[in-house]
């Protein structure tokens, strides 16, 4: 890897276990540079940082954009409704376009389970509503003690 690629990895990725910034350190045993968590050297693995759009969908806009951003953006998404929202426009199983009754039922389902249909938290699969991955992340981030979802390296080195 070039120095530019190393620098970009430091900026674009974070610790998979705690979300901390990555620092590049030379490992004399491996004889190469490696990335470590700036908060705890025992943490292994890294993941790509969320874009502002991904953070909004997963309920983490306050962390990425600033305090109060999540509520403000959710309100705006519900006001713009159909044109700019992320409500699915077709059934993922049969690829049929959704009619207005299906869309209203999807919005009602999302509201009942604590999700926001305008942020793409629900989809229709063969006529049945299901939460999307972003919906699961969103519900997780609303918990008092959210689970940390990340990756770990396959090799222990």
mmCIF file of C-alpha atoms in Angstrom:
data_model
loop_
_atom_site.group_PDB
_atom_site.id
_atom_site.type_symbol
_atom_site.label_atom_id
_atom_site.label_comp_id
_atom_site.label_asym_id
_atom_site.label_seq_id
_atom_site.Cartn_x
_atom_site.Cartn_y
_atom_site.Cartn_z
ATOM 1 C CA UNK A 1 0.000 0.000 0.000
ATOM 2 C CA UNK A 2 1.121 3.523 -0.696
ATOM 3 C CA UNK A 3 1.276 6.204 1.965
ATOM 4 C CA UNK A 4 -1.823 7.849 0.442
ATOM 5 C CA UNK A 5 -3.782 4.591 0.820
ATOM 6 C CA UNK A 6 -2.634 4.313 4.446
ATOM 7 C CA UNK A 7 -3.714 7.897 5.116
ATOM 8 C CA UNK A 8 -7.123 7.331 3.516
ATOM 9 C CA UNK A 9 -7.670 4.161 5.549
ATOM 10 C CA UNK A 10 -6.995 6.152 8.735
ATOM 11 C CA UNK A 11 -9.670 8.667 7.674
ATOM 12 C CA UNK A 12 -12.298 6.306 6.201
ATOM 13 C CA UNK A 13 -12.242 3.490 8.781
ATOM 14 C CA UNK A 14 -12.766 3.150 12.534
ATOM 15 C CA UNK A 15 -12.416 0.453 15.196
ATOM 16 C CA UNK A 16 -15.010 -2.307 14.709
ATOM 17 C CA UNK A 17 -15.364 -2.906 18.440
ATOM 18 C CA UNK A 18 -15.786 0.609 19.871
ATOM 19 C CA UNK A 19 -15.924 2.991 16.905
ATOM 20 C CA UNK A 20 -12.711 4.751 17.966
ATOM 21 C CA UNK A 21 -10.264 6.343 15.554
ATOM 22 C CA UNK A 22 -7.518 4.183 14.062
ATOM 23 C CA UNK A 23 -3.824 4.905 14.501
ATOM 24 C CA UNK A 24 -1.046 3.412 12.419
ATOM 25 C CA UNK A 25 1.820 1.840 14.390
ATOM 26 C CA UNK A 26 4.805 -0.233 13.379
ATOM 27 C CA UNK A 27 4.657 -3.812 14.671
ATOM 28 C CA UNK A 28 8.225 -5.171 15.061
ATOM 29 C CA UNK A 29 7.044 -8.781 15.364
ATOM 30 C CA UNK A 30 5.165 -8.658 12.059
ATOM 31 C CA UNK A 31 7.699 -6.225 10.538
ATOM 32 C CA UNK A 32 4.978 -4.026 9.077
ATOM 33 C CA UNK A 33 2.630 -1.200 9.917
ATOM 34 C CA UNK A 34 -0.717 -2.136 11.369
ATOM 35 C CA UNK A 35 -3.845 -0.240 12.437
ATOM 36 C CA UNK A 36 -4.809 -0.153 16.087
ATOM 37 C CA UNK A 37 -7.675 1.398 18.009
ATOM 38 C CA UNK A 38 -6.675 4.725 19.549
ATOM 39 C CA UNK A 39 -8.733 3.942 22.675
ATOM 40 C CA UNK A 40 -7.666 0.341 23.365
ATOM 41 C CA UNK A 41 -4.799 -1.614 21.745
ATOM 42 C CA UNK A 42 -6.505 -4.940 22.482
ATOM 43 C CA UNK A 43 -9.315 -4.178 20.009
ATOM 44 C CA UNK A 44 -8.974 -5.909 16.656
ATOM 45 C CA UNK A 45 -10.669 -5.248 13.343
ATOM 46 C CA UNK A 46 -11.895 -2.137 11.625
ATOM 47 C CA UNK A 47 -14.933 -1.114 9.636
ATOM 48 C CA UNK A 48 -15.757 1.662 7.236
ATOM 49 C CA UNK A 49 -17.215 4.797 8.815
ATOM 50 C CA UNK A 50 -20.865 5.524 8.118
ATOM 51 C CA UNK A 51 -21.798 8.195 5.607
ATOM 52 C CA UNK A 52 -24.313 10.806 6.835
ATOM 53 C CA UNK A 53 -27.077 9.028 4.867
ATOM 54 C CA UNK A 54 -26.263 5.659 6.413
ATOM 55 C CA UNK A 55 -26.105 7.242 9.865
ATOM 56 C CA UNK A 56 -29.559 8.758 9.381
ATOM 57 C CA UNK A 57 -31.072 5.447 8.291
ATOM 58 C CA UNK A 58 -29.531 3.610 11.244
ATOM 59 C CA UNK A 59 -30.510 6.219 13.844
ATOM 60 C CA UNK A 60 -26.983 7.533 14.453
ATOM 61 C CA UNK A 61 -27.179 10.984 12.833
ATOM 62 C CA UNK A 62 -26.596 12.710 16.180
ATOM 63 C CA UNK A 63 -23.160 11.065 16.410
ATOM 64 C CA UNK A 64 -22.112 11.913 12.839
ATOM 65 C CA UNK A 65 -23.793 15.279 12.176
ATOM 66 C CA UNK A 66 -24.500 16.731 15.619
ATOM 67 C CA UNK A 67 -26.999 16.803 18.511
ATOM 68 C CA UNK A 68 -30.641 16.959 17.433
ATOM 69 C CA UNK A 69 -29.884 16.027 13.825
ATOM 70 C CA UNK A 70 -31.681 12.662 13.925
ATOM 71 C CA UNK A 71 -35.036 14.136 15.020
ATOM 72 C CA UNK A 72 -34.751 17.024 12.566
ATOM 73 C CA UNK A 73 -33.925 14.782 9.608
ATOM 74 C CA UNK A 74 -36.653 12.257 10.489
ATOM 75 C CA UNK A 75 -39.177 15.097 10.585
ATOM 76 C CA UNK A 76 -38.002 16.366 7.188
ATOM 77 C CA UNK A 77 -38.157 12.865 5.687
ATOM 78 C CA UNK A 78 -41.764 12.438 6.800
ATOM 79 C CA UNK A 79 -42.719 15.869 5.408
ATOM 80 C CA UNK A 80 -41.276 15.282 1.930
ATOM 81 C CA UNK A 81 -43.155 11.989 1.801
ATOM 82 C CA UNK A 82 -43.288 10.112 -1.481
ATOM 83 C CA UNK A 83 -40.928 11.999 -3.848
ATOM 84 C CA UNK A 84 -37.733 12.019 -1.797
ATOM 85 C CA UNK A 85 -38.354 9.359 0.812
ATOM 86 C CA UNK A 86 -36.898 5.866 0.891
ATOM 87 C CA UNK A 87 -40.236 4.058 1.001
ATOM 88 C CA UNK A 88 -39.927 1.061 -1.327
ATOM 89 C CA UNK A 89 -41.821 1.467 -4.550
ATOM 90 C CA UNK A 90 -42.132 -2.228 -5.376
ATOM 91 C CA UNK A 91 -42.415 -5.637 -3.734
ATOM 92 C CA UNK A 92 -38.941 -7.155 -3.340
ATOM 93 C CA UNK A 93 -40.197 -10.685 -3.965
ATOM 94 C CA UNK A 94 -42.549 -10.252 -6.897
ATOM 95 C CA UNK A 95 -41.201 -6.903 -8.224
ATOM 96 C CA UNK A 96 -44.767 -5.589 -8.539
ATOM 97 C CA UNK A 97 -45.318 -1.867 -8.032
ATOM 98 C CA UNK A 98 -46.965 -1.038 -4.718
ATOM 99 C CA UNK A 99 -50.374 0.585 -4.756
ATOM 100 C CA UNK A 100 -51.394 3.301 -2.324
ATOM 101 C CA UNK A 101 -53.089 0.829 0.061
ATOM 102 C CA UNK A 102 -49.872 -1.240 0.318
ATOM 103 C CA UNK A 103 -47.788 1.866 0.982
ATOM 104 C CA UNK A 104 -50.176 3.049 3.710
ATOM 105 C CA UNK A 105 -50.133 -0.417 5.300
ATOM 106 C CA UNK A 106 -46.317 -0.417 5.190
ATOM 107 C CA UNK A 107 -46.204 2.996 6.887
ATOM 108 C CA UNK A 108 -48.658 1.796 9.565
ATOM 109 C CA UNK A 109 -46.595 -1.380 10.170
ATOM 110 C CA UNK A 110 -43.420 0.680 10.540
ATOM 111 C CA UNK A 111 -45.103 3.043 12.993
ATOM 112 C CA UNK A 112 -46.423 0.105 15.076
ATOM 113 C CA UNK A 113 -42.985 -1.475 15.505
ATOM 114 C CA UNK A 114 -41.161 1.823 16.149
ATOM 115 C CA UNK A 115 -39.580 2.286 12.725
ATOM 116 C CA UNK A 116 -39.745 5.061 10.138
ATOM 117 C CA UNK A 117 -40.910 3.956 6.687
ATOM 118 C CA UNK A 118 -39.709 7.226 5.153
ATOM 119 C CA UNK A 119 -36.121 6.260 6.032
ATOM 120 C CA UNK A 120 -36.323 2.847 4.352
ATOM 121 C CA UNK A 121 -36.692 0.821 7.549
ATOM 122 C CA UNK A 122 -39.318 -1.541 6.097
ATOM 123 C CA UNK A 123 -39.897 -3.396 2.848
ATOM 124 C CA UNK A 124 -42.547 -5.630 1.346
ATOM 125 C CA UNK A 125 -41.572 -9.188 0.401
ATOM 126 C CA UNK A 126 -44.252 -11.305 -1.302
ATOM 127 C CA UNK A 127 -46.932 -9.091 0.239
ATOM 128 C CA UNK A 128 -45.621 -9.257 3.825
ATOM 129 C CA UNK A 129 -43.858 -6.363 5.603
ATOM 130 C CA UNK A 130 -40.360 -6.931 6.978
ATOM 131 C CA UNK A 131 -37.808 -4.623 8.629
ATOM 132 C CA UNK A 132 -34.669 -3.952 6.586
ATOM 133 C CA UNK A 133 -31.115 -4.154 7.914
ATOM 134 C CA UNK A 134 -31.203 -0.407 8.526
ATOM 135 C CA UNK A 135 -34.424 -0.913 10.471
ATOM 136 C CA UNK A 136 -32.697 -3.412 12.758
ATOM 137 C CA UNK A 137 -29.782 -1.008 13.256
ATOM 138 C CA UNK A 138 -32.237 1.817 13.971
ATOM 139 C CA UNK A 139 -34.088 -0.200 16.645
ATOM 140 C CA UNK A 140 -30.780 -1.314 18.133
ATOM 141 C CA UNK A 141 -29.548 2.279 18.434
ATOM 142 C CA UNK A 142 -32.740 3.285 20.281
ATOM 143 C CA UNK A 143 -31.948 0.779 23.074
ATOM 144 C CA UNK A 144 -30.420 1.965 26.351
ATOM 145 C CA UNK A 145 -27.446 -0.360 25.838
ATOM 146 C CA UNK A 146 -27.177 -0.930 22.078
ATOM 147 C CA UNK A 147 -25.338 -3.969 20.806
ATOM 148 C CA UNK A 148 -22.095 -3.227 18.998
ATOM 149 C CA UNK A 149 -22.212 -4.848 15.585
ATOM 150 C CA UNK A 150 -18.892 -5.195 13.818
ATOM 151 C CA UNK A 151 -16.348 -7.481 12.259
ATOM 152 C CA UNK A 152 -13.237 -9.189 13.508
ATOM 153 C CA UNK A 153 -10.186 -10.360 11.563
ATOM 154 C CA UNK A 154 -9.970 -14.023 10.599
ATOM 155 C CA UNK A 155 -6.304 -14.345 11.517
ATOM 156 C CA UNK A 156 -5.223 -13.578 15.099
ATOM 157 C CA UNK A 157 -2.233 -11.506 13.916
#
